[in-house]
Amino acid sequence: MEPKLLLSAQRPLFVSCNSPFNEKPYLSVKSRLPTSTIRAARSQFMGEGLILGNKYGFWSASKKTRVVVEPVRAAVKRRKELTFDNVVQRDKKLKLVLNIRKILVSQPDRTMSLRGLGKYRRDLGLKKRRRFIALLRKYPGVFEIVEEGAYSLRFKMTSEAERLYLEEMKIKNELEDVLVVKLRKLVMMSIDKRILLEKISHLRTDLGLPLEFRDTICQRYPQYFRVVPTPRGPALELTHWDPEIAVSAAELSEEDNKARESEERNLIIDRPPKFNRVKLPRGLNLSKSETRKISQFRDMPYISPYKDFSHLRSGTLEKEKHACGVIHELLSLTTEKRTLVDHLTHFREEFRFSQQLRGMLIRHPDLFYVSLKGERDSVFLREAYRNSELIDKDPLTLVKEKMRALVSVQRFPRREGPKREEDGRDEQMDGSDAEAEEEEETTHARMMRLFDRFDLEFVARRLISRYLEFGVFGYASTIFFLGFPRNQVSWRDFSEEVENFGLEKYRVLEDFVQLQNRGVEFDGVVLAMVLRICTVLMNPFLGFTIHGGLIKRGVDNSDTRVVSALMGFYGRCVSSDVANKIFDEMPKRDDLAWNEITMVNLRSGKWDKAVKLFREMQFSAAKAYDRTMVKLLQVCSHKEAVAEPGLLKLGKAIHGYVIRNQLWYDLYVETTLIDMYVKTGCLPYARMVFDKMDEKNIVAWNSLISGLSYAGLLKDAEALMIKMEKEGNKPDAVTWNNLVSGYATWGKTEKALAVIGKMKKNGVAPNVVSWTAILSGCSKNGNFGNALKIFIKMQEEGVCPNSATISTLLRILGCLSLVYSGKEVHSFCLKNNLIRDAYVATALVDMYTKSGDLRSASEVFWSIENKPLASWNCMIMGYAMFGQGKEGIAVFNRMLEAGMEPDAITFTSVLSVCKNSGLVSEGWKYFDLMMSHYGFFPTLEHCSCMVDMLGRSGYLDEAWDFIQTMPIKPDATIWGAFLSSCKIHRDLELAEVAWKRLQVLEPHNSANYMMMINLYSSLDRWEDVEHIRDSMRNQRVKVQDLWSWIQIDQTVHVFYAEGKAHPDEGEIYFELYKLVSEMKKSGYVPDTSCIHSNVSEPEKERLLMGHTEKLAITYGLIKKKGLAPIRVVKNTSICSDCHTVAKYISILRNRDIVLHEGSRVHHFRDGKCSCNDSWL
């Protein structure tokens, strides 16, 4: 009788010696799996005929012998030394943790959602799909997972990890002088005394340089080096040679050795040496020939790495001696005395390294050690290490060791077995690995004989752990797949065990495919599990291979476990369309299949399809899982749900489904329901769900308090917090911050500060989120002056701002046009590595454009690596403010070429560019493109831009027709733009029509009255002017105060049209009269049409002298010496006369003048304005 494989048995795997499974099968080329030579080794614990594979652990017999072609090996023999290899292996996890930390510190409040971390999957080097929550929980000493909102997980650094990060930043700032010396020594060793900055950046981490070293260290020390342009990019060039630092570490070490030897000779009796022995590092065993070669190489004269080596010929021993000295010095400059071999190969041109650099390093084992562990080869400076530890450690290395200790903290302590040291060896292990492995095999055989006396879970876990410990991965995976029931050892436990030993999860799948190719037939449980592993690891090729094997074996589609796993695999790794096709072909659908296909469509963003499937699922009598309900509710609470009532209706339908199916027991479903109703503005429903909850967690309380605060029901929010405390739930920082944000958003800054005081009394420290919420509220309400005071108070409290705080602060400074304060914030961002945050960079672009520095805004914009859509919109709007239409349209075209999809705000910016530059045909082109190609419905902002563009360009009739045919009802913005155009072109008939409409829509807006007064006065209709003014008095319309201000030495000087005069008014008018006299000699003629009073011409000229922008510009000329630009801010539009005067002053005084008025910025230089006079 032919033996069978009992895959679902409750006993370990038993295989007969004569089974065909023992034969070595033919590995198909189509599988494209990596194959290697399998060296056979007899195994005594599972039968005489079994063969143990060293790599995969597969059994094979020698019945079918075949010739194996060995791989081509390097000519240089490389020695494996565990002490150095373990250094690379133990830092593998540390590197991943540091990369995650770098992303985390750039986020607001140094917290981040797990979904947001998925965007950086490729940057982290995680090519396979994996659950980030499991990844982060492996490092409990570094990361802490917190819960904010309903079913929303975020993570942050632990207090100890954050303390180490701040300590590391402090040390880097203090060691700047040391870093400068390292850079000088590096450049001094090159042949041309010049190295490309791009190449230096490869050694940035190894040398301990900051991320922005190009903009900080390289620019702050012009006495040492300068940045010069080259055809291949900017390079760092040495300014002068310093012989004091041109001394290598080897020379210093040699001097110390000579001094120590001389002291030793004084203590012992001089004896002639018997033999000229070569002192080799401890633990390095070499043959006699290798020792002789090393001795001959050492006897050669030392060549300093700082010596001119242009005369040395490549391939000679002298050149190799110099190259070894350069690498020795390079490794001495690094913080951990090691680097990647690939990093050294980047400097072949600068140091004239040979093409066989790796071979040269291996040839000198007394100096270097090359480790092949990790993703890339590493090279160590041997003399700097002793037993896997650095001998001399700098402060940065000590901090890194503390961080490594945090990374090594286990989530669950090991309950049994010997403790493991850092080098991966057991403290109690004695004897060779072969003896220990043989002992483990004996243990396996003993367990099989006494199988009934052991617990299955203990046996499986213990065997898997021990085999992984000895590196026999094949046996461990075989036990997992075949030996025990699936409910005993889960995939999560097995994968964590695999990662603890530094192995990759994908090897588990490779073993499965090898077993499948050998004819092993698995049950549905194993197949479904393996497909889900492929989904988690994002490995489509192996998933296709498994699916192909299923098709060949004719797997029945009625097995819903396998088909559901296939749908999940294709939905996440390939396309949801393929998953939907598989679902349509299913003959039988159960609850698992319906829930799986619904989740696939929800994850891929196909909400309509998911909703349709959910409704069909109800008609098919299938039951939705809790996770499906939660995901559907999260879709309903999406931002777009507010604008789409169908999703809110769906949320209510899901609520009814929850009630009918009695799903109230699930806390996540209830909290997600509250969150959905809060975000869609249905607070009564949210309160109803909240009141019916049996057990209320902190997330439910915070969600409802947040909704009440956001809606302005602040008293109800406070009452709910009091009730929360009475029921024994202590408010946390999120609870208090919701209340602070509510008060700040509704303009009650003092009460928000009072809430912060209550936080301190209740033992909750206000964090950066608390202060940022107040700043954001002040910014939204236009209370910019108070916002700056809040920021100063925040710094006095010792709270460090994060990227969200900086973005809000930059928005405030941009609205105030405080460019010098903005530059200080820019420097802070560079120093604290916040400039890499795309949203901070976008806020910088916005600040510079609003402050009138378009050049700096453009430089920051083009330096952003992954530009979000907001950055593109901000830059286009910046060109619109300056009236530079061609440049703005060019940026829009670059955005389309980069593959970015424009939104409604993008087209508002583009139409603003066309409006301010008078590009009528282009404006019509992009307006039609917006509707026809991108399908955007025109908003009031789009229509206002079109009316303003047509009216200012003189097409008043076309603007009138556009208003009459608009798809939406025109509001005051549309009629105001049309009235302004009529005033410019003095069309009284159409202006009076617009005026009548504005009297109904905005009866108390003084700007509309002033435009009519200006129009009537320009037509000498003074009776109508008086009639408008009488109407203003009757309606009690207050005219807006007119002012301009300029910043001089951190002090803001305000000039009012009416009211308190400036203390230096006499000096200002004296200088202004001199300027006007000079301008008249150059052809200036005052434009008295800007004065809308019925007075004489001389009186009009006198009134023109009192315009606030003229006074501010003149005061800037008096107080600001040199060639610094004069920046003036005005709260209303400037007149044509002031525009002309500014152009004349820019010529006569050779000064740039930046005048910010409303939504426009004028940059005057050499008698020309950036708007090209298209602002009228």
XYZ file of N, CA, C and O in Angstrom, residues 282-338:
228
model
N 43.901 39.688 17.371
C 43.510 38.500 18.110
C 42.341 37.799 17.416
O 41.365 38.430 17.028
N 42.435 36.484 17.272
C 41.368 35.708 16.649
C 41.504 35.555 15.156
O 40.707 34.853 14.544
N 42.502 36.185 14.533
C 42.689 36.088 13.088
C 43.749 35.039 12.803
O 44.927 35.215 13.122
N 43.337 33.934 12.191
C 44.241 32.835 11.866
C 44.525 32.843 10.367
O 43.613 32.744 9.551
N 45.816 32.953 10.011
C 46.213 33.011 8.614
C 47.235 31.921 8.334
O 47.939 31.446 9.233
N 47.308 31.583 7.066
C 48.328 30.621 6.663
C 49.692 31.303 6.609
O 49.806 32.525 6.703
N 50.734 30.487 6.433
C 52.088 31.053 6.404
C 52.285 31.957 5.196
O 52.909 33.011 5.299
N 51.772 31.549 4.052
C 51.931 32.380 2.852
C 51.201 33.712 3.008
O 51.718 34.771 2.617
N 49.995 33.675 3.573
C 49.254 34.923 3.778
C 49.957 35.804 4.795
O 50.039 37.032 4.616
N 50.512 35.185 5.825
C 51.235 35.976 6.813
C 52.475 36.617 6.209
O 52.820 37.769 6.516
N 53.152 35.875 5.325
C 54.343 36.424 4.674
C 53.983 37.618 3.790
O 54.693 38.635 3.773
N 52.882 37.510 3.039
C 52.473 38.628 2.184
C 52.106 39.859 3.009
O 52.459 40.985 2.661
N 51.396 39.638 4.109
C 51.033 40.764 4.962
C 52.268 41.407 5.560
O 52.385 42.638 5.656
N 53.248 40.573 5.941
C 54.488 41.103 6.508
C 55.244 41.943 5.491
O 55.757 43.019 5.803
N 55.316 41.470 4.244
C 55.990 42.241 3.202
C 55.263 43.562 2.937
O 55.897 44.596 2.720
N 53.946 43.521 2.967
C 53.182 44.759 2.708
C 53.371 45.750 3.851
O 53.440 46.957 3.644
N 53.476 45.234 5.071
C 53.662 46.124 6.216
C 55.045 46.764 6.213
O 55.226 47.888 6.689
N 56.033 46.039 5.691
C 57.397 46.567 5.696
C 57.585 47.686 4.686
O 58.606 48.386 4.721
N 56.638 47.858 3.771
C 56.743 48.951 2.802
C 56.635 50.299 3.506
O 55.961 50.423 4.529
N 57.289 51.325 2.970
C 57.198 52.661 3.607
C 55.761 53.164 3.619
O 55.001 52.977 2.661
N 55.403 53.794 4.713
C 54.050 54.313 4.857
C 53.856 55.526 3.951
O 54.713 56.410 3.877
N 52.707 55.573 3.245
C 52.360 56.696 2.368
C 51.159 57.389 2.981
O 50.086 56.794 3.111
N 51.329 58.635 3.362
C 50.247 59.373 4.020
C 49.091 59.587 3.042
O 49.312 59.879 1.853
N 47.842 59.464 3.492
C 46.706 59.709 2.597
C 46.583 61.160 2.160
O 45.861 61.451 1.194
N 47.277 62.071 2.863
C 47.229 63.483 2.505
C 48.357 63.882 1.558
O 48.486 65.042 1.193
N 49.171 62.908 1.162
C 50.281 63.186 0.268
C 49.807 63.172 -1.181
O 48.848 62.486 -1.531
N 50.459 63.924 -2.035
C 50.128 63.943 -3.455
C 50.417 62.561 -4.053
O 51.540 62.061 -3.971
N 49.389 61.960 -4.664
C 49.537 60.610 -5.207
C 49.299 60.561 -6.707
O 49.011 59.506 -7.255
N 49.420 61.707 -7.356
C 49.184 61.729 -8.801
C 50.253 60.963 -9.569
O 50.001 60.490 -10.689
N 51.458 60.794 -8.982
C 52.544 60.100 -9.669
C 52.488 58.594 -9.480
O 53.238 57.859 -10.140
N 51.638 58.099 -8.561
C 51.568 56.665 -8.299
C 50.819 55.970 -9.435
O 49.726 56.386 -9.821
N 51.393 54.879 -9.923
C 50.779 54.150 -11.034
C 49.761 53.153 -10.504
O 49.970 52.498 -9.491
N 48.668 53.039 -11.221
C 47.625 52.107 -10.830
C 48.120 50.671 -10.994
O 48.807 50.333 -11.962
N 47.767 49.826 -10.036
C 48.157 48.422 -10.075
C 49.435 48.104 -9.341
O 49.784 46.918 -9.203
N 50.154 49.114 -8.869
C 51.402 48.872 -8.141
C 51.116 48.727 -6.650
O 50.068 49.127 -6.144
N 52.096 48.125 -5.951
C 51.936 47.968 -4.510
C 51.930 49.319 -3.797
O 51.281 49.490 -2.765
N 52.691 50.291 -4.361
C 52.704 51.617 -3.738
C 51.313 52.253 -3.786
O 50.855 52.867 -2.811
N 50.614 52.084 -4.929
C 49.267 52.647 -5.029
C 48.310 51.926 -4.090
O 47.418 52.545 -3.487
N 48.493 50.610 -3.950
C 47.636 49.870 -3.035
C 47.913 50.280 -1.592
O 46.993 50.353 -0.768
N 49.199 50.555 -1.285
C 49.540 51.030 0.056
C 48.854 52.362 0.350
O 48.315 52.573 1.438
N 48.857 53.246 -0.641
C 48.199 54.549 -0.460
C 46.688 54.376 -0.331
O 46.041 55.019 0.506
N 46.098 53.498 -1.146
C 44.647 53.286 -1.084
C 44.230 52.732 0.281
O 43.208 53.144 0.847
N 45.040 51.804 0.813
C 44.727 51.278 2.141
C 44.803 52.378 3.202
O 43.993 52.430 4.128
N 45.781 53.271 3.038
C 45.887 54.376 3.981
C 44.696 55.319 3.896
O 44.207 55.812 4.917
N 44.197 55.576 2.682
C 43.031 56.458 2.510
C 41.793 55.826 3.143
O 41.038 56.485 3.868
N 41.590 54.541 2.888
C 40.407 53.878 3.449
C 40.525 53.793 4.968
O 39.535 53.951 5.687
N 41.732 53.552 5.452
C 41.947 53.534 6.902
C 41.576 54.889 7.514
O 40.915 54.960 8.558
N 41.973 55.966 6.852
C 41.653 57.303 7.354
C 40.166 57.605 7.235
O 39.563 58.209 8.136
N 39.528 57.180 6.125
C 38.089 57.381 5.954
C 37.299 56.668 7.047
O 36.372 57.231 7.633
N 37.671 55.417 7.330
C 36.978 54.684 8.375
C 37.240 55.291 9.749
O 36.384 55.223 10.638
N 38.411 55.878 9.943
C 38.706 56.526 11.220
C 37.836 57.759 11.431
O 37.533 58.122 12.570
N 37.429 58.416 10.332
C 36.585 59.605 10.448
C 35.133 59.263 10.747
O 34.396 60.112 11.257
N 34.685 58.052 10.425
C 33.297 57.685 10.659
C 33.044 57.484 12.144
O 33.974 57.217 12.918
N 31.784 57.593 12.540
C 31.444 57.495 13.955
C 31.586 56.073 14.476
O 32.008 55.868 15.615
N 31.259 55.067 13.661
C 31.319 53.674 14.098
C 32.459 52.913 13.437
O 32.490 51.685 13.489
N 33.368 53.605 12.799
C 34.552 53.004 12.187
C 34.185 51.903 11.201
O 34.836 50.862 11.111
N 33.120 52.131 10.460
C 32.687 51.204 9.407
C 31.796 51.949 8.443
O 31.225 52.990 8.771
